[in-house]
Short mmCIF file of C-alpha atoms in Angstrom, two decimals:
data_model
loop_
_atom_site.label_atom_id
_atom_site.label_comp_id
_atom_site.label_asym_id
_atom_site.label_seq_id
_atom_site.Cartn_x
_atom_site.Cartn_y
_atom_site.Cartn_z
CA MET A 735 -33.71 141.12 228.47
CA ARG A 736 -35.76 139.75 231.37
CA PHE A 737 -38.73 141.76 232.55
CA PRO A 738 -37.94 142.84 236.11
CA ALA A 739 -39.73 141.49 239.16
CA GLY A 740 -42.11 143.79 240.98
CA GLN A 741 -42.97 145.84 237.90
CA PRO A 742 -46.48 146.12 236.45
CA PRO A 743 -46.90 144.50 233.01
CA LEU A 744 -46.02 146.63 229.98
CA PRO A 745 -46.56 146.23 226.24
CA ALA A 746 -43.43 144.78 224.62
CA ARG A 747 -42.87 147.88 222.48
CA GLU A 748 -43.05 150.27 225.44
CA TRP A 749 -40.72 148.16 227.54
CA LEU A 750 -38.18 147.71 224.73
CA ALA A 751 -38.21 151.46 224.09
CA ARG A 752 -37.25 152.02 227.74
CA VAL A 753 -34.48 149.41 227.50
CA ILE A 754 -32.96 151.07 224.42
CA GLU A 755 -33.19 154.56 225.91
CA GLY A 756 -31.36 153.32 229.01
CA GLN A 757 -28.34 151.92 227.17
CA HIS A 758 -25.05 153.53 228.18
CA TYR A 759 -23.66 153.31 224.64
CA ARG A 760 -26.67 153.95 222.45
CA ASN A 761 -26.41 154.38 218.70
CA PRO A 762 -28.11 157.69 217.76
CA MET A 763 -29.70 155.88 214.81
CA ASP A 764 -31.56 153.57 217.21
CA ASP A 765 -34.70 155.68 217.16
CA THR A 766 -38.46 155.05 217.04
CA ALA A 767 -38.31 154.00 213.39
CA ALA A 768 -35.58 151.45 214.15
CA LEU A 769 -37.63 150.11 217.05
CA ASP A 770 -40.74 149.65 214.90
CA ALA A 771 -38.69 148.05 212.13
CA ARG A 772 -37.52 145.34 214.56
CA PHE A 773 -41.08 144.36 215.32
CA SER A 774 -42.20 144.49 211.69
CA ARG A 775 -39.32 142.19 210.65
CA GLY A 776 -40.12 139.74 213.45
CA GLU A 777 -36.74 140.33 215.12
CA VAL A 778 -38.15 140.77 218.65
CA VAL A 779 -38.67 137.22 219.89
CA ASP A 780 -39.28 135.11 222.98
CA CYS A 781 -37.07 132.32 224.33
CA PHE A 782 -38.53 129.95 221.71
CA ALA A 783 -37.54 132.33 218.89
CA GLN A 784 -41.20 133.18 218.26
CA PRO A 785 -41.90 136.81 217.23
CA ILE A 786 -43.42 139.00 219.92
CA PRO A 787 -46.05 141.53 218.74
CA PRO A 788 -45.53 145.10 220.00
CA CYS A 789 -48.81 145.07 221.92
CA ARG A 790 -48.12 141.88 223.88
CA LEU A 791 -48.04 142.46 227.63
CA MET A 792 -44.74 141.45 229.21
CA HIS A 793 -44.79 140.13 232.78
CA PRO A 794 -42.07 139.74 235.44
CA GLY A 795 -39.69 136.90 234.61
CA GLU A 796 -40.48 136.80 230.89
CA ASP A 797 -37.61 137.09 228.39
CA LEU A 798 -37.42 139.23 225.29
CA TRP A 799 -34.63 138.97 222.71
CA PHE A 800 -33.69 141.71 220.26
CA TYR A 801 -30.75 142.91 218.18
CA ARG A 802 -28.84 145.82 219.62
CA ILE A 803 -27.62 148.43 217.11
CA PRO A 804 -23.97 148.97 218.07
CA ALA A 805 -22.72 152.50 218.62
CA GLU A 806 -19.78 153.66 216.51
CA GLU A 807 -16.52 152.09 217.62
CA THR A 808 -12.90 152.99 217.00
CA PRO A 809 -11.33 150.17 214.95
CA VAL A 810 -8.57 148.24 216.72
CA PRO A 811 -5.61 148.45 214.29
CA PHE A 812 -4.34 144.90 214.81
CA ASP A 813 -5.09 141.70 212.91
CA ILE A 814 -6.12 138.39 214.46
CA ARG A 815 -3.55 135.66 213.87
CA ILE A 816 -4.82 132.10 213.39
CA LEU A 817 -2.71 129.59 215.35
CA HIS A 818 -4.73 126.43 214.70
CA GLU A 819 -7.95 125.36 213.01
CA ASP A 820 -9.75 122.01 212.83
CA GLU A 821 -13.35 120.78 212.74
CA ARG A 822 -13.91 121.53 216.43
CA LEU A 823 -11.60 124.39 217.41
CA LEU A 824 -10.33 127.70 216.10
CA VAL A 825 -7.34 128.98 218.09
CA ILE A 826 -6.09 132.54 217.69
CA ASP A 827 -3.48 134.97 218.92
CA LYS A 828 -5.66 137.75 220.28
CA PRO A 829 -4.06 141.18 219.90
CA PRO A 830 -4.19 143.78 222.67
CA PHE A 831 -7.15 146.20 222.89
CA LEU A 832 -9.56 143.67 221.33
CA ALA A 833 -12.21 142.32 223.73
CA THR A 834 -12.98 138.60 223.60
CA MET A 835 -16.73 139.07 223.14
CA PRO A 836 -19.29 141.92 223.12
CA ARG A 837 -19.67 143.84 226.36
CA GLY A 838 -20.38 147.47 227.17
CA ARG A 839 -19.02 149.80 224.52
CA HIS A 840 -17.15 147.03 222.68
CA ILE A 841 -19.45 145.15 220.29
CA THR A 842 -18.14 144.92 216.73
CA GLU A 843 -14.50 145.45 217.74
CA THR A 844 -14.30 142.11 219.53
CA ALA A 845 -12.60 138.85 218.62
CA LEU A 846 -15.92 136.98 218.48
CA VAL A 847 -17.67 139.35 216.08
CA ARG A 848 -14.62 139.75 213.86
CA LEU A 849 -14.19 135.98 213.60
CA ARG A 850 -17.87 135.28 212.98
CA ARG A 851 -17.80 137.80 210.14
CA SER A 852 -14.54 136.55 208.62
CA THR A 853 -15.41 132.83 208.86
CA GLY A 854 -19.15 133.07 208.26
CA ASN A 855 -19.65 130.75 211.26
CA ASP A 856 -22.31 132.24 213.55
CA ASP A 857 -22.02 129.20 215.87
CA LEU A 858 -18.50 130.20 216.91
CA ILE A 859 -18.13 130.92 220.64
CA PRO A 860 -15.12 131.35 222.98
CA ALA A 861 -14.20 128.51 225.32
CA HIS A 862 -12.78 131.07 227.78
CA ARG A 863 -11.93 134.77 227.91
CA LEU A 864 -8.91 137.04 227.91
CA ASP A 865 -9.03 140.60 229.23
CA ARG A 866 -9.34 143.20 226.48
CA LEU A 867 -5.81 144.46 227.18
CA THR A 868 -4.27 140.98 227.44
CA SER A 869 -2.85 139.29 224.33
CA GLY A 870 -2.20 135.71 223.34
CA VAL A 871 -3.77 132.27 222.99
CA LEU A 872 -7.57 132.28 222.84
CA VAL A 873 -9.63 129.18 222.00
CA PHE A 874 -12.97 129.22 220.16
CA ILE A 875 -15.40 126.32 219.73
CA ARG A 876 -16.73 125.91 216.19
CA ARG A 877 -19.72 123.57 216.62
CA PRO A 878 -22.68 123.68 219.06
CA GLN A 879 -22.42 119.94 219.81
CA ASP A 880 -18.88 120.41 221.18
CA ARG A 881 -19.56 123.37 223.46
CA GLY A 882 -20.44 121.46 226.61
CA ALA A 883 -17.29 119.33 226.62
CA TYR A 884 -14.84 122.19 226.11
CA GLN A 885 -16.61 124.73 228.32
CA THR A 886 -16.78 122.19 231.15
CA LEU A 887 -13.06 121.50 230.75
CA PHE A 888 -12.14 125.18 230.96
CA ALA A 889 -14.56 125.89 233.82
CA SER A 890 -13.24 122.96 235.87
CA GLY A 891 -9.64 124.14 235.71
CA GLY A 892 -8.47 121.31 233.48
CA VAL A 893 -6.43 123.67 231.28
CA HIS A 894 -2.81 124.63 231.93
CA LYS A 895 -2.09 128.26 231.06
CA GLN A 896 1.22 130.09 231.07
CA TYR A 897 1.57 133.86 230.84
CA GLU A 898 4.49 136.19 230.37
CA ALA A 899 4.56 139.76 231.65
CA VAL A 900 7.07 142.60 231.48
CA ALA A 901 7.45 144.57 234.68
CA PRO A 902 10.16 146.24 236.78
CA TRP A 903 13.12 144.02 237.65
CA ARG A 904 13.26 142.86 241.26
CA GLY A 905 16.30 140.79 242.12
CA ALA A 906 14.71 139.34 245.26
CA LEU A 907 11.90 137.78 243.25
CA ALA A 908 14.34 136.41 240.70
CA GLU A 909 16.47 134.88 243.44
CA ALA A 910 13.47 133.33 245.20
CA THR A 911 12.11 131.71 242.03
CA SER A 912 15.50 130.23 241.18
CA GLU A 913 14.88 127.68 243.95
CA GLU A 914 11.14 127.05 243.51
CA PRO A 915 8.04 128.91 242.28
CA ILE A 916 6.45 131.53 244.50
CA LEU A 917 2.78 131.01 245.32
CA TRP A 918 0.64 134.13 245.66
CA SER A 919 -2.62 133.28 247.41
CA ASP A 920 -5.19 135.96 248.27
CA ARG A 921 -8.86 136.76 248.37
CA MET A 922 -9.86 139.07 245.51
CA GLU A 923 -13.12 140.91 245.01
CA LYS A 924 -14.35 143.12 242.20
CA THR A 925 -17.32 145.44 242.68
CA ARG A 926 -19.66 146.06 239.79
CA GLY A 927 -19.04 149.53 238.38
CA ARG A 928 -15.41 149.69 239.55
CA MET A 929 -12.52 149.23 237.14
CA ASP A 930 -10.17 147.63 239.66
CA ALA A 931 -10.32 144.48 241.75
CA ARG A 932 -9.04 144.47 245.35
CA ILE A 933 -7.29 142.13 247.74
CA VAL A 934 -9.37 141.79 250.90
CA ASP A 935 -9.34 139.75 254.09
CA GLY A 936 -10.85 136.30 253.90
CA THR A 937 -10.41 132.82 252.51
CA PRO A 938 -8.14 132.91 249.43
CA ASN A 939 -9.93 132.54 246.09
CA ALA A 940 -7.07 133.60 243.79
CA ARG A 941 -3.82 131.66 243.44
CA THR A 942 -0.93 132.38 241.07
CA LEU A 943 2.46 130.73 240.67
CA LEU A 944 5.40 132.94 239.77
CA ARG A 945 7.64 130.43 238.01
CA GLY A 946 10.55 132.58 236.95
CA VAL A 947 12.02 136.04 236.43
CA GLU A 948 14.67 137.00 233.89
CA ARG A 949 16.15 140.28 232.76
CA LEU A 950 15.25 141.52 229.30
CA ASN A 951 18.04 141.70 226.80
CA PRO A 952 19.50 145.20 226.35
CA ASP A 953 17.76 145.87 223.02
CA GLU A 954 14.31 144.88 224.35
CA GLU A 955 14.80 146.93 227.48
CA ALA A 956 15.99 150.01 225.59
CA MET A 957 13.00 149.83 223.22
CA LEU A 958 10.48 149.52 226.05
CA ARG A 959 12.07 152.21 228.18
CA HIS A 960 11.76 154.59 225.25
CA THR A 961 8.20 153.51 224.32
CA TYR A 962 6.84 153.72 227.86
CA ASP A 963 9.02 156.63 229.00
CA THR A 964 10.45 154.78 232.00
CA LYS A 965 13.90 154.48 233.56
CA GLU A 966 13.08 151.22 235.37
CA GLU A 967 15.17 148.13 234.80
CA LEU A 968 12.80 145.58 233.25
CA ALA A 969 12.29 141.82 233.41
CA ARG A 970 10.10 139.05 232.02
CA TYR A 971 7.91 137.28 234.59
CA VAL A 972 6.56 133.78 233.88
CA LEU A 973 3.17 133.28 235.56
CA GLU A 974 0.81 130.35 235.98
CA PRO A 975 -2.73 131.14 237.20
CA LEU A 976 -4.19 128.33 239.31
CA THR A 977 -7.56 130.11 239.50
CA GLY A 978 -9.31 132.52 237.16
CA LYS A 979 -10.41 135.63 239.04
CA THR A 980 -10.87 138.89 237.15
CA HIS A 981 -7.55 140.79 236.80
CA GLN A 982 -5.86 138.13 238.94
CA LEU A 983 -2.40 138.30 237.37
CA ARG A 984 -2.45 142.07 237.10
CA LEU A 985 -3.42 142.51 240.75
CA HIS A 986 -0.99 139.89 242.04
CA MET A 987 1.88 141.49 240.12
CA CYS A 988 0.97 144.92 241.45
CA ALA A 989 0.66 143.62 245.03
CA ALA A 990 4.17 142.14 244.69
CA GLY A 991 5.52 145.58 243.80
CA VAL A 992 5.96 144.86 240.09
CA PRO A 993 2.94 146.30 238.22
CA ILE A 994 2.78 145.19 234.59
CA LEU A 995 4.15 147.67 232.08
CA GLY A 996 1.34 149.54 230.33
CA ASP A 997 -1.39 148.55 232.81
CA PRO A 998 -3.83 151.50 233.05
CA VAL A 999 -5.59 150.19 236.18
CA TYR A 1000 -2.90 148.93 238.59
CA PRO A 1001 -1.56 150.48 240.73
CA LEU A 1002 -3.72 153.54 239.86
CA VAL A 1003 -6.85 153.71 237.73
CA ARG A 1004 -6.29 156.26 234.99
CA PRO A 1005 -9.15 158.07 233.21
CA PRO A 1006 -10.02 156.58 229.79
CA GLU A 1007 -8.51 159.55 227.97
CA GLU A 1008 -5.18 158.83 229.68
CA HIS A 1009 -5.11 155.10 228.89
CA SER A 1010 -2.21 153.73 226.88
CA SER A 1011 -2.21 154.40 223.17
CA TRP A 1012 -2.04 151.72 220.49
CA GLU A 1013 1.77 152.01 220.70
CA GLN A 1014 1.75 151.17 224.43
CA PRO A 1015 -0.09 147.85 224.90
CA MET A 1016 -0.17 146.24 228.31
CA GLN A 1017 2.73 143.78 228.44
CA LEU A 1018 0.78 140.67 229.45
CA LEU A 1019 0.65 137.67 227.12
CA CYS A 1020 -1.01 134.25 227.37
CA SER A 1021 1.99 132.52 225.84
CA ARG A 1022 1.08 128.84 226.14
CA MET A 1023 -2.00 126.70 226.75
CA SER A 1024 -2.35 122.92 227.01
CA PHE A 1025 -5.11 120.47 227.88
CA PRO A 1026 -6.31 116.91 227.21
CA ASP A 1027 -8.93 117.09 224.49
CA PRO A 1028 -12.29 116.14 226.08
CA ILE A 1029 -13.51 114.62 222.79
CA ASN A 1030 -10.69 112.24 221.86
CA GLY A 1031 -8.14 112.52 224.70
CA ASP A 1032 -5.35 113.98 222.53
CA GLU A 1033 -2.96 116.37 224.24
CA ARG A 1034 -3.55 119.85 222.84
CA VAL A 1035 -0.73 122.42 223.05
CA PHE A 1036 -0.96 125.94 221.63
CA ARG A 1037 1.74 128.62 221.75
CA SER A 1038 1.46 132.30 220.98
CA SER A 1039 3.32 133.62 217.96
CA TYR A 1040 3.82 136.94 219.74
CA PHE A 1041 7.01 137.56 221.62
CA VAL A 1042 7.10 139.65 224.75
CA PRO A 1043 7.66 142.55 224.66
CA LEU A 1044 4.56 143.20 222.58
CA ALA A 1045 4.87 146.11 220.22
CA ALA A 1046 2.51 147.95 217.91
CA GLU A 1047 2.55 146.55 214.38
#
């Protein structure tokens, strides 16, 4: 935490107490005794990992680091599948409902925390992110000395990603993509505190290629119609994001009139208690990822072992 500008200095203990009390998802066990125990164990530190005494005055712009006690979380009932592992990378098939890394109410039930616990490697970090409801290929970096190379590669757009989504069948889109891919290009904005992103006027910052549309086979379609209680004819859409805006594929699909099956946000945001159950995951999968390795130049190709439509195990 960074001490806010414009505030009078406060003792570290008093400020940290206010921070903990203000958490949206606070563990009821994170009480005064737990706060004091952090200080006594030397677990409240500055940016140089030096313990901060409880009486030290904190000033605007100063950082304080501490361990958050996670609130109780509902276990996600899906395993993480390992696709590839070497000295630099750990590549997984992320299941639906599992966040990439801690955020908000999801701390322990995230791919990062699960993998750090199962591998014993606390240096593990993701090279990129997938939405909590999205499944498929997710790359982690194993060693600190390799982080810069891979994170720069992903941030610069040097990675080719292919997604598959199940959504209502639209013959016009299938016919159009039979000749060449369709480019969706829009300006998207997401406001802090809102679940959904929006398409607004302005210079495009989100571009997606729709590469193909094909009908599901009768057995797949029958299973999904029953699971999601829909009478829609369904198809598989092959998508290639050219940019990486939040909810980009989900919003572009919805704007094209084909919202992704199981999406609890587009076209309408549903209350949390009405979100899809474990048996109704959002049908969006990162199915393939490829890139030139920034360390040795080898071509890296990873494919998901899931098959759309995704189904509860």
